[in-house]
């Protein structure tokens, strides 16, 4: 094994290495011989499969395993030899191995300094506790049923997730109609509508009218209204809802789910919600860490850059 240290500085290490073809083939053949005794191939008794068939069927997997062990051992040897306590971002730059030719590869990794370790020890994270209740499972199943339920006309007040058809006119300060639409459908969802629209449209009914004052972003694609303050006159033409009061498993079953009964569906929904909760926890921890890491390192960022970034954020995202 020919080890060549290419680069070394305070943080980064890069090492090139060559393993002889003879050494690799010796290991591969030894593993194939051992495998032959235990593996079963159709048409042959266990342990009696010809070497050529064993080689053809299993060589690539065995070769991959052998090369991986060589590289992993090499990395551990370097870490012990150089007395490296902490490291990260290990990269393997590997050239394709061909039988009869020596195997070349490069290892790259970063050394974590003691200063960095001390800083990391200052960071404490709160692990969120997310409990999945029976009501959460049933609500998810109910929402699934809603997705496959047809829209029906609603005469009561508008609520979250209703589908509303409106007429609107966008009027300038000098009372000229700039834009109008007679058949515009929207789903009532807080994340899809601007706040004034969302607050004003909730609890309204068919034929109700209301007005909103709105300053449009200068980046709005419609040039007639971009960067201007306008009045929006809205009339509610139609309201639809997906009415589902209780879980109907037969209806859900017809949609094509694999589960045989409601209990089985509840178990699988629980598993899905569990995975989602784990994902949310990871994201929450990640955000916590980034916030605290920025606080620790904030002194290193020049004040001029922070002010410039604040201006850019305000300019581009705050309307």
mmCIF file of C-alpha atoms in Angstrom:
data_model
loop_
_atom_site.group_PDB
_atom_site.id
_atom_site.type_symbol
_atom_site.label_atom_id
_atom_site.label_comp_id
_atom_site.label_asym_id
_atom_site.label_seq_id
_atom_site.Cartn_x
_atom_site.Cartn_y
_atom_site.Cartn_z
ATOM 1 C CA UNK A 1 0.000 0.000 0.000
ATOM 2 C CA UNK A 2 1.565 3.257 -1.190
ATOM 3 C CA UNK A 3 0.347 6.223 0.882
ATOM 4 C CA UNK A 4 1.125 9.760 -0.308
ATOM 5 C CA UNK A 5 0.151 12.850 1.755
ATOM 6 C CA UNK A 6 -0.684 15.542 -0.810
ATOM 7 C CA UNK A 7 -2.043 18.478 1.215
ATOM 8 C CA UNK A 8 -2.199 19.280 4.865
ATOM 9 C CA UNK A 9 -3.150 22.528 6.575
ATOM 10 C CA UNK A 10 -4.944 23.379 9.824
ATOM 11 C CA UNK A 11 -8.279 22.125 8.582
ATOM 12 C CA UNK A 12 -7.992 20.062 5.386
ATOM 13 C CA UNK A 13 -6.209 16.809 4.616
ATOM 14 C CA UNK A 14 -5.901 15.172 1.192
ATOM 15 C CA UNK A 15 -4.227 11.791 0.744
ATOM 16 C CA UNK A 16 -3.586 9.708 -2.371
ATOM 17 C CA UNK A 17 -3.234 5.963 -2.138
ATOM 18 C CA UNK A 18 -2.472 2.997 -4.438
ATOM 19 C CA UNK A 19 -3.406 -0.638 -3.718
ATOM 20 C CA UNK A 20 -1.792 -3.321 -5.864
ATOM 21 C CA UNK A 21 -4.015 -5.428 -8.114
ATOM 22 C CA UNK A 22 -2.445 -8.633 -6.700
ATOM 23 C CA UNK A 23 -3.536 -7.709 -3.165
ATOM 24 C CA UNK A 24 -7.092 -6.926 -4.305
ATOM 25 C CA UNK A 25 -7.468 -10.096 -6.422
ATOM 26 C CA UNK A 26 -6.117 -12.262 -3.604
ATOM 27 C CA UNK A 27 -8.834 -10.921 -1.260
ATOM 28 C CA UNK A 28 -11.565 -11.189 -3.915
ATOM 29 C CA UNK A 29 -10.725 -14.814 -4.756
ATOM 30 C CA UNK A 30 -10.587 -15.733 -1.061
ATOM 31 C CA UNK A 31 -14.089 -14.275 -0.526
ATOM 32 C CA UNK A 32 -15.506 -15.937 -3.663
ATOM 33 C CA UNK A 33 -14.094 -19.304 -2.547
ATOM 34 C CA UNK A 34 -15.754 -18.873 0.857
ATOM 35 C CA UNK A 35 -19.011 -17.755 -0.778
ATOM 36 C CA UNK A 36 -19.085 -20.824 -3.038
ATOM 37 C CA UNK A 37 -19.517 -23.103 -0.005
ATOM 38 C CA UNK A 38 -22.685 -21.362 1.233
ATOM 39 C CA UNK A 39 -24.420 -19.926 -1.855
ATOM 40 C CA UNK A 40 -27.164 -21.750 -3.788
ATOM 41 C CA UNK A 41 -27.457 -21.287 -7.568
ATOM 42 C CA UNK A 42 -30.351 -22.782 -9.513
ATOM 43 C CA UNK A 43 -29.341 -26.028 -11.236
ATOM 44 C CA UNK A 44 -26.419 -26.814 -8.903
ATOM 45 C CA UNK A 45 -26.081 -28.334 -5.465
ATOM 46 C CA UNK A 46 -24.788 -26.125 -2.651
ATOM 47 C CA UNK A 47 -20.994 -25.941 -2.806
ATOM 48 C CA UNK A 48 -20.863 -27.481 -6.320
ATOM 49 C CA UNK A 49 -21.444 -24.356 -8.430
ATOM 50 C CA UNK A 50 -18.611 -23.889 -11.014
ATOM 51 C CA UNK A 51 -16.122 -21.077 -10.269
ATOM 52 C CA UNK A 52 -16.965 -19.268 -13.537
ATOM 53 C CA UNK A 53 -20.659 -18.918 -12.572
ATOM 54 C CA UNK A 54 -19.761 -17.776 -9.031
ATOM 55 C CA UNK A 55 -17.387 -15.204 -10.542
ATOM 56 C CA UNK A 56 -19.960 -13.981 -13.074
ATOM 57 C CA UNK A 57 -22.805 -13.634 -10.541
ATOM 58 C CA UNK A 58 -21.010 -12.381 -7.427
ATOM 59 C CA UNK A 59 -17.660 -10.792 -8.389
ATOM 60 C CA UNK A 60 -18.920 -7.176 -8.584
ATOM 61 C CA UNK A 61 -20.533 -7.287 -5.117
ATOM 62 C CA UNK A 62 -17.479 -8.978 -3.576
ATOM 63 C CA UNK A 63 -15.091 -6.523 -5.281
ATOM 64 C CA UNK A 64 -17.106 -3.547 -3.994
ATOM 65 C CA UNK A 65 -16.993 -4.988 -0.445
ATOM 66 C CA UNK A 66 -13.209 -5.630 -0.619
ATOM 67 C CA UNK A 67 -12.391 -2.131 -1.917
ATOM 68 C CA UNK A 68 -14.634 -0.533 0.727
ATOM 69 C CA UNK A 69 -12.849 -2.434 3.521
ATOM 70 C CA UNK A 70 -9.416 -1.388 2.184
ATOM 71 C CA UNK A 71 -10.437 2.290 2.000
ATOM 72 C CA UNK A 72 -12.153 2.305 5.435
ATOM 73 C CA UNK A 73 -9.125 0.633 7.060
ATOM 74 C CA UNK A 74 -6.821 3.129 5.367
ATOM 75 C CA UNK A 75 -8.860 6.060 6.758
ATOM 76 C CA UNK A 76 -8.829 4.615 10.305
ATOM 77 C CA UNK A 77 -5.038 4.004 10.077
ATOM 78 C CA UNK A 78 -4.454 7.667 9.136
ATOM 79 C CA UNK A 79 -6.673 8.906 11.979
ATOM 80 C CA UNK A 80 -4.742 6.797 14.526
ATOM 81 C CA UNK A 81 -1.330 7.686 13.057
ATOM 82 C CA UNK A 82 -2.003 11.446 12.950
ATOM 83 C CA UNK A 83 -3.874 11.343 16.312
ATOM 84 C CA UNK A 84 -6.909 13.055 14.853
ATOM 85 C CA UNK A 85 -9.698 13.278 17.440
ATOM 86 C CA UNK A 86 -12.545 14.736 15.380
ATOM 87 C CA UNK A 87 -13.066 14.943 11.625
ATOM 88 C CA UNK A 88 -15.862 15.544 9.098
ATOM 89 C CA UNK A 89 -16.797 15.827 5.399
ATOM 90 C CA UNK A 90 -14.986 12.669 4.266
ATOM 91 C CA UNK A 91 -14.778 12.476 0.461
ATOM 92 C CA UNK A 92 -13.689 9.478 -1.618
ATOM 93 C CA UNK A 93 -12.364 10.276 -5.099
ATOM 94 C CA UNK A 94 -12.208 6.849 -6.707
ATOM 95 C CA UNK A 95 -11.048 5.751 -10.147
ATOM 96 C CA UNK A 96 -12.656 2.670 -11.668
ATOM 97 C CA UNK A 97 -10.755 -0.515 -10.851
ATOM 98 C CA UNK A 98 -9.709 -2.812 -13.707
ATOM 99 C CA UNK A 99 -8.377 -6.313 -13.155
ATOM 100 C CA UNK A 100 -4.588 -6.403 -13.546
ATOM 101 C CA UNK A 101 -4.161 -2.664 -12.821
ATOM 102 C CA UNK A 102 -3.406 -1.071 -9.464
ATOM 103 C CA UNK A 103 -6.287 0.729 -7.728
ATOM 104 C CA UNK A 104 -5.883 4.519 -7.245
ATOM 105 C CA UNK A 105 -8.010 6.722 -5.017
ATOM 106 C CA UNK A 106 -7.872 9.955 -3.025
ATOM 107 C CA UNK A 107 -9.202 10.664 0.461
ATOM 108 C CA UNK A 108 -10.211 14.154 1.579
ATOM 109 C CA UNK A 109 -11.494 15.209 4.983
ATOM 110 C CA UNK A 110 -11.630 18.149 7.378
ATOM 111 C CA UNK A 111 -10.179 18.200 10.870
ATOM 112 C CA UNK A 112 -12.434 19.724 13.518
ATOM 113 C CA UNK A 113 -10.355 22.055 15.677
ATOM 114 C CA UNK A 114 -10.514 22.187 19.497
ATOM 115 C CA UNK A 115 -11.811 25.777 19.240
ATOM 116 C CA UNK A 116 -14.727 24.594 17.150
ATOM 117 C CA UNK A 117 -15.454 21.747 19.590
ATOM 118 C CA UNK A 118 -15.542 24.243 22.483
ATOM 119 C CA UNK A 119 -17.982 26.418 20.555
ATOM 120 C CA UNK A 120 -20.192 23.443 19.730
ATOM 121 C CA UNK A 121 -20.303 22.484 23.417
ATOM 122 C CA UNK A 122 -21.826 25.889 24.188
ATOM 123 C CA UNK A 123 -24.849 25.058 22.031
ATOM 124 C CA UNK A 124 -27.782 23.327 23.739
ATOM 125 C CA UNK A 125 -30.827 22.277 21.762
ATOM 126 C CA UNK A 126 -34.358 21.577 22.949
ATOM 127 C CA UNK A 127 -35.830 18.381 21.511
ATOM 128 C CA UNK A 128 -39.502 18.956 20.664
ATOM 129 C CA UNK A 129 -42.020 16.456 22.017
ATOM 130 C CA UNK A 130 -44.644 15.694 19.391
ATOM 131 C CA UNK A 131 -47.465 13.439 20.561
ATOM 132 C CA UNK A 132 -49.693 11.827 17.962
ATOM 133 C CA UNK A 133 -53.209 11.517 19.361
ATOM 134 C CA UNK A 134 -56.082 9.357 18.171
ATOM 135 C CA UNK A 135 -57.857 12.561 17.097
ATOM 136 C CA UNK A 136 -54.891 13.447 14.813
ATOM 137 C CA UNK A 137 -55.142 10.051 13.087
ATOM 138 C CA UNK A 138 -58.914 10.348 12.598
ATOM 139 C CA UNK A 139 -58.588 13.933 11.327
ATOM 140 C CA UNK A 140 -55.993 12.779 8.750
ATOM 141 C CA UNK A 141 -58.308 9.985 7.554
ATOM 142 C CA UNK A 142 -61.203 12.452 7.402
ATOM 143 C CA UNK A 143 -59.076 14.796 5.252
ATOM 144 C CA UNK A 144 -58.218 11.859 2.987
ATOM 145 C CA UNK A 145 -61.940 11.227 2.568
ATOM 146 C CA UNK A 146 -62.478 14.932 1.842
ATOM 147 C CA UNK A 147 -59.951 14.768 -0.993
ATOM 148 C CA UNK A 148 -62.027 12.134 -2.796
ATOM 149 C CA UNK A 149 -65.361 13.826 -2.029
ATOM 150 C CA UNK A 150 -67.064 16.027 -4.657
ATOM 151 C CA UNK A 151 -67.650 19.741 -4.072
ATOM 152 C CA UNK A 152 -71.209 20.692 -3.073
ATOM 153 C CA UNK A 153 -72.968 24.077 -2.979
ATOM 154 C CA UNK A 154 -72.852 25.802 0.401
ATOM 155 C CA UNK A 155 -75.318 28.436 1.656
ATOM 156 C CA UNK A 156 -73.803 28.978 5.106
ATOM 157 C CA UNK A 157 -70.871 31.226 6.033
ATOM 158 C CA UNK A 158 -67.489 30.798 4.323
ATOM 159 C CA UNK A 159 -64.965 28.763 6.314
ATOM 160 C CA UNK A 160 -61.357 27.579 5.884
ATOM 161 C CA UNK A 161 -60.838 25.263 2.852
ATOM 162 C CA UNK A 162 -64.078 26.287 1.105
ATOM 163 C CA UNK A 163 -63.953 26.973 -2.624
ATOM 164 C CA UNK A 164 -65.273 30.422 -3.540
ATOM 165 C CA UNK A 165 -66.099 31.957 -6.920
ATOM 166 C CA UNK A 166 -65.893 35.757 -6.950
ATOM 167 C CA UNK A 167 -66.256 38.785 -9.208
ATOM 168 C CA UNK A 168 -63.724 41.518 -8.618
ATOM 169 C CA UNK A 169 -62.790 44.962 -9.903
ATOM 170 C CA UNK A 170 -59.446 46.635 -9.186
ATOM 171 C CA UNK A 171 -60.057 50.382 -9.038
ATOM 172 C CA UNK A 172 -57.473 53.174 -8.950
ATOM 173 C CA UNK A 173 -57.544 56.171 -6.576
ATOM 174 C CA UNK A 174 -59.156 58.258 -9.338
ATOM 175 C CA UNK A 175 -61.983 55.640 -9.493
ATOM 176 C CA UNK A 176 -61.033 54.096 -12.860
ATOM 177 C CA UNK A 177 -61.407 50.328 -13.377
ATOM 178 C CA UNK A 178 -57.896 49.015 -14.020
ATOM 179 C CA UNK A 179 -58.638 45.260 -14.025
ATOM 180 C CA UNK A 180 -61.737 43.101 -13.620
ATOM 181 C CA UNK A 181 -62.647 39.403 -13.526
ATOM 182 C CA UNK A 182 -66.166 37.881 -13.529
ATOM 183 C CA UNK A 183 -65.308 34.258 -12.814
ATOM 184 C CA UNK A 184 -62.391 33.826 -10.437
ATOM 185 C CA UNK A 185 -62.163 30.778 -8.118
ATOM 186 C CA UNK A 186 -60.082 30.689 -4.948
ATOM 187 C CA UNK A 187 -59.510 28.131 -2.205
ATOM 188 C CA UNK A 188 -59.882 29.750 1.215
ATOM 189 C CA UNK A 189 -56.529 29.072 2.786
ATOM 190 C CA UNK A 190 -54.470 31.394 4.991
ATOM 191 C CA UNK A 191 -51.237 30.539 3.203
ATOM 192 C CA UNK A 192 -52.687 31.217 -0.294
ATOM 193 C CA UNK A 193 -54.359 34.594 0.309
ATOM 194 C CA UNK A 194 -53.026 37.916 1.529
ATOM 195 C CA UNK A 195 -54.137 38.709 5.107
ATOM 196 C CA UNK A 196 -56.795 41.341 4.311
ATOM 197 C CA UNK A 197 -58.491 39.096 1.751
ATOM 198 C CA UNK A 198 -58.430 36.112 4.136
ATOM 199 C CA UNK A 199 -59.869 38.073 7.104
ATOM 200 C CA UNK A 200 -62.562 39.793 5.038
ATOM 201 C CA UNK A 201 -63.822 36.789 3.115
ATOM 202 C CA UNK A 202 -64.258 34.495 6.156
ATOM 203 C CA UNK A 203 -67.863 34.293 7.445
ATOM 204 C CA UNK A 204 -69.264 35.974 4.320
ATOM 205 C CA UNK A 205 -72.098 34.398 2.254
ATOM 206 C CA UNK A 206 -73.193 34.208 -1.393
ATOM 207 C CA UNK A 207 -73.997 37.688 -2.849
ATOM 208 C CA UNK A 208 -72.078 39.496 -0.080
ATOM 209 C CA UNK A 209 -69.881 42.425 -1.188
ATOM 210 C CA UNK A 210 -66.803 44.001 0.385
ATOM 211 C CA UNK A 211 -63.904 46.318 -0.463
ATOM 212 C CA UNK A 212 -60.163 45.985 0.255
ATOM 213 C CA UNK A 213 -57.408 48.570 0.015
ATOM 214 C CA UNK A 214 -54.187 46.975 -1.211
ATOM 215 C CA UNK A 215 -50.704 48.214 -2.091
ATOM 216 C CA UNK A 216 -49.312 45.890 -4.745
ATOM 217 C CA UNK A 217 -45.659 44.943 -4.890
ATOM 218 C CA UNK A 218 -43.558 46.760 -7.454
ATOM 219 C CA UNK A 219 -42.513 43.261 -8.630
ATOM 220 C CA UNK A 220 -46.118 42.302 -9.481
ATOM 221 C CA UNK A 221 -46.252 40.908 -13.064
ATOM 222 C CA UNK A 222 -49.248 43.104 -13.993
ATOM 223 C CA UNK A 223 -47.703 46.498 -14.830
ATOM 224 C CA UNK A 224 -51.008 48.387 -14.470
ATOM 225 C CA UNK A 225 -51.064 47.725 -10.713
ATOM 226 C CA UNK A 226 -47.400 47.048 -9.774
ATOM 227 C CA UNK A 227 -46.146 49.383 -7.041
ATOM 228 C CA UNK A 228 -49.546 51.121 -6.743
ATOM 229 C CA UNK A 229 -52.233 51.353 -4.062
ATOM 230 C CA UNK A 230 -55.586 50.156 -5.366
ATOM 231 C CA UNK A 231 -59.101 49.331 -4.162
ATOM 232 C CA UNK A 232 -60.482 45.824 -4.830
ATOM 233 C CA UNK A 233 -64.276 45.531 -5.002
ATOM 234 C CA UNK A 234 -65.321 41.896 -4.439
ATOM 235 C CA UNK A 235 -68.670 40.157 -4.842
ATOM 236 C CA UNK A 236 -69.146 36.506 -3.770
ATOM 237 C CA UNK A 237 -70.903 34.567 -6.542
ATOM 238 C CA UNK A 238 -70.678 31.000 -5.354
ATOM 239 C CA UNK A 239 -69.446 28.947 -2.372
ATOM 240 C CA UNK A 240 -68.667 25.222 -2.362
ATOM 241 C CA UNK A 241 -67.519 22.821 0.334
ATOM 242 C CA UNK A 242 -66.457 19.215 0.723
ATOM 243 C CA UNK A 243 -68.923 17.988 3.322
ATOM 244 C CA UNK A 244 -67.670 15.036 5.354
ATOM 245 C CA UNK A 245 -69.081 14.545 8.856
ATOM 246 C CA UNK A 246 -67.847 11.049 9.667
ATOM 247 C CA UNK A 247 -65.403 8.465 8.308
ATOM 248 C CA UNK A 248 -66.877 6.160 5.680
ATOM 249 C CA UNK A 249 -64.319 3.350 5.197
ATOM 250 C CA UNK A 250 -66.206 1.835 2.231
ATOM 251 C CA UNK A 251 -65.889 5.132 0.363
ATOM 252 C CA UNK A 252 -62.168 5.362 1.136
ATOM 253 C CA UNK A 253 -61.708 1.699 0.163
ATOM 254 C CA UNK A 254 -63.225 2.376 -3.278
ATOM 255 C CA UNK A 255 -60.536 5.011 -3.824
ATOM 256 C CA UNK A 256 -57.987 2.164 -4.018
ATOM 257 C CA UNK A 257 -56.236 1.912 -0.644
ATOM 258 C CA UNK A 258 -54.560 -1.397 0.292
ATOM 259 C CA UNK A 259 -55.759 -1.585 3.913
ATOM 260 C CA UNK A 260 -58.472 -4.172 4.630
ATOM 261 C CA UNK A 261 -60.175 -2.346 7.499
ATOM 262 C CA UNK A 262 -60.245 0.953 9.405
ATOM 263 C CA UNK A 263 -57.961 -0.337 12.187
ATOM 264 C CA UNK A 264 -55.261 -1.242 9.659
ATOM 265 C CA UNK A 265 -55.638 2.176 8.002
ATOM 266 C CA UNK A 266 -55.269 3.908 11.396
ATOM 267 C CA UNK A 267 -52.021 1.988 12.078
ATOM 268 C CA UNK A 268 -50.524 3.009 8.726
ATOM 269 C CA UNK A 269 -51.646 6.622 9.130
ATOM 270 C CA UNK A 270 -49.960 6.631 12.559
ATOM 271 C CA UNK A 271 -46.686 5.452 10.917
ATOM 272 C CA UNK A 272 -46.906 8.233 8.321
ATOM 273 C CA UNK A 273 -47.598 10.873 10.999
ATOM 274 C CA UNK A 274 -44.700 9.511 13.071
ATOM 275 C CA UNK A 275 -42.314 9.953 10.132
ATOM 276 C CA UNK A 276 -43.642 13.472 9.543
ATOM 277 C CA UNK A 277 -43.192 14.355 13.234
ATOM 278 C CA UNK A 278 -39.571 13.118 13.098
ATOM 279 C CA UNK A 279 -38.971 15.256 10.023
ATOM 280 C CA UNK A 280 -40.458 18.319 11.779
ATOM 281 C CA UNK A 281 -38.258 17.629 14.850
ATOM 282 C CA UNK A 282 -35.110 17.444 12.697
ATOM 283 C CA UNK A 283 -35.987 20.709 10.957
ATOM 284 C CA UNK A 284 -36.729 22.379 14.305
ATOM 285 C CA UNK A 285 -33.372 21.235 15.728
ATOM 286 C CA UNK A 286 -31.598 22.394 12.575
ATOM 287 C CA UNK A 287 -33.148 25.888 12.836
ATOM 288 C CA UNK A 288 -32.253 26.083 16.544
ATOM 289 C CA UNK A 289 -28.658 25.133 15.803
ATOM 290 C CA UNK A 290 -28.293 27.673 12.957
ATOM 291 C CA UNK A 291 -29.704 30.492 15.140
ATOM 292 C CA UNK A 292 -27.382 29.707 18.044
ATOM 293 C CA UNK A 293 -24.384 29.178 15.770
ATOM 294 C CA UNK A 294 -24.948 32.615 14.180
ATOM 295 C CA UNK A 295 -25.147 34.193 17.684
ATOM 296 C CA UNK A 296 -21.805 32.649 18.649
ATOM 297 C CA UNK A 297 -20.102 33.750 15.418
ATOM 298 C CA UNK A 298 -21.920 37.065 14.842
ATOM 299 C CA UNK A 299 -18.874 39.105 15.925
ATOM 300 C CA UNK A 300 -16.912 37.827 12.927
ATOM 301 C CA UNK A 301 -19.417 39.303 10.435
ATOM 302 C CA UNK A 302 -18.655 42.985 9.659
ATOM 303 C CA UNK A 303 -21.471 45.394 10.609
ATOM 304 C CA UNK A 304 -21.465 46.914 7.099
ATOM 305 C CA UNK A 305 -22.341 43.526 5.550
ATOM 306 C CA UNK A 306 -25.173 42.977 8.085
ATOM 307 C CA UNK A 307 -26.674 46.432 7.291
ATOM 308 C CA UNK A 308 -26.375 45.798 3.543
ATOM 309 C CA UNK A 309 -28.122 42.399 3.858
ATOM 310 C CA UNK A 310 -30.928 43.940 5.961
ATOM 311 C CA UNK A 311 -31.542 46.535 3.224
ATOM 312 C CA UNK A 312 -31.569 43.850 0.520
ATOM 313 C CA UNK A 313 -34.033 41.700 2.496
ATOM 314 C CA UNK A 314 -36.331 44.663 3.025
ATOM 315 C CA UNK A 315 -36.098 45.663 -0.644
ATOM 316 C CA UNK A 316 -36.734 42.184 -2.059
ATOM 317 C CA UNK A 317 -39.121 40.502 0.372
ATOM 318 C CA UNK A 318 -41.002 43.065 2.478
ATOM 319 C CA UNK A 319 -43.817 44.735 0.572
#
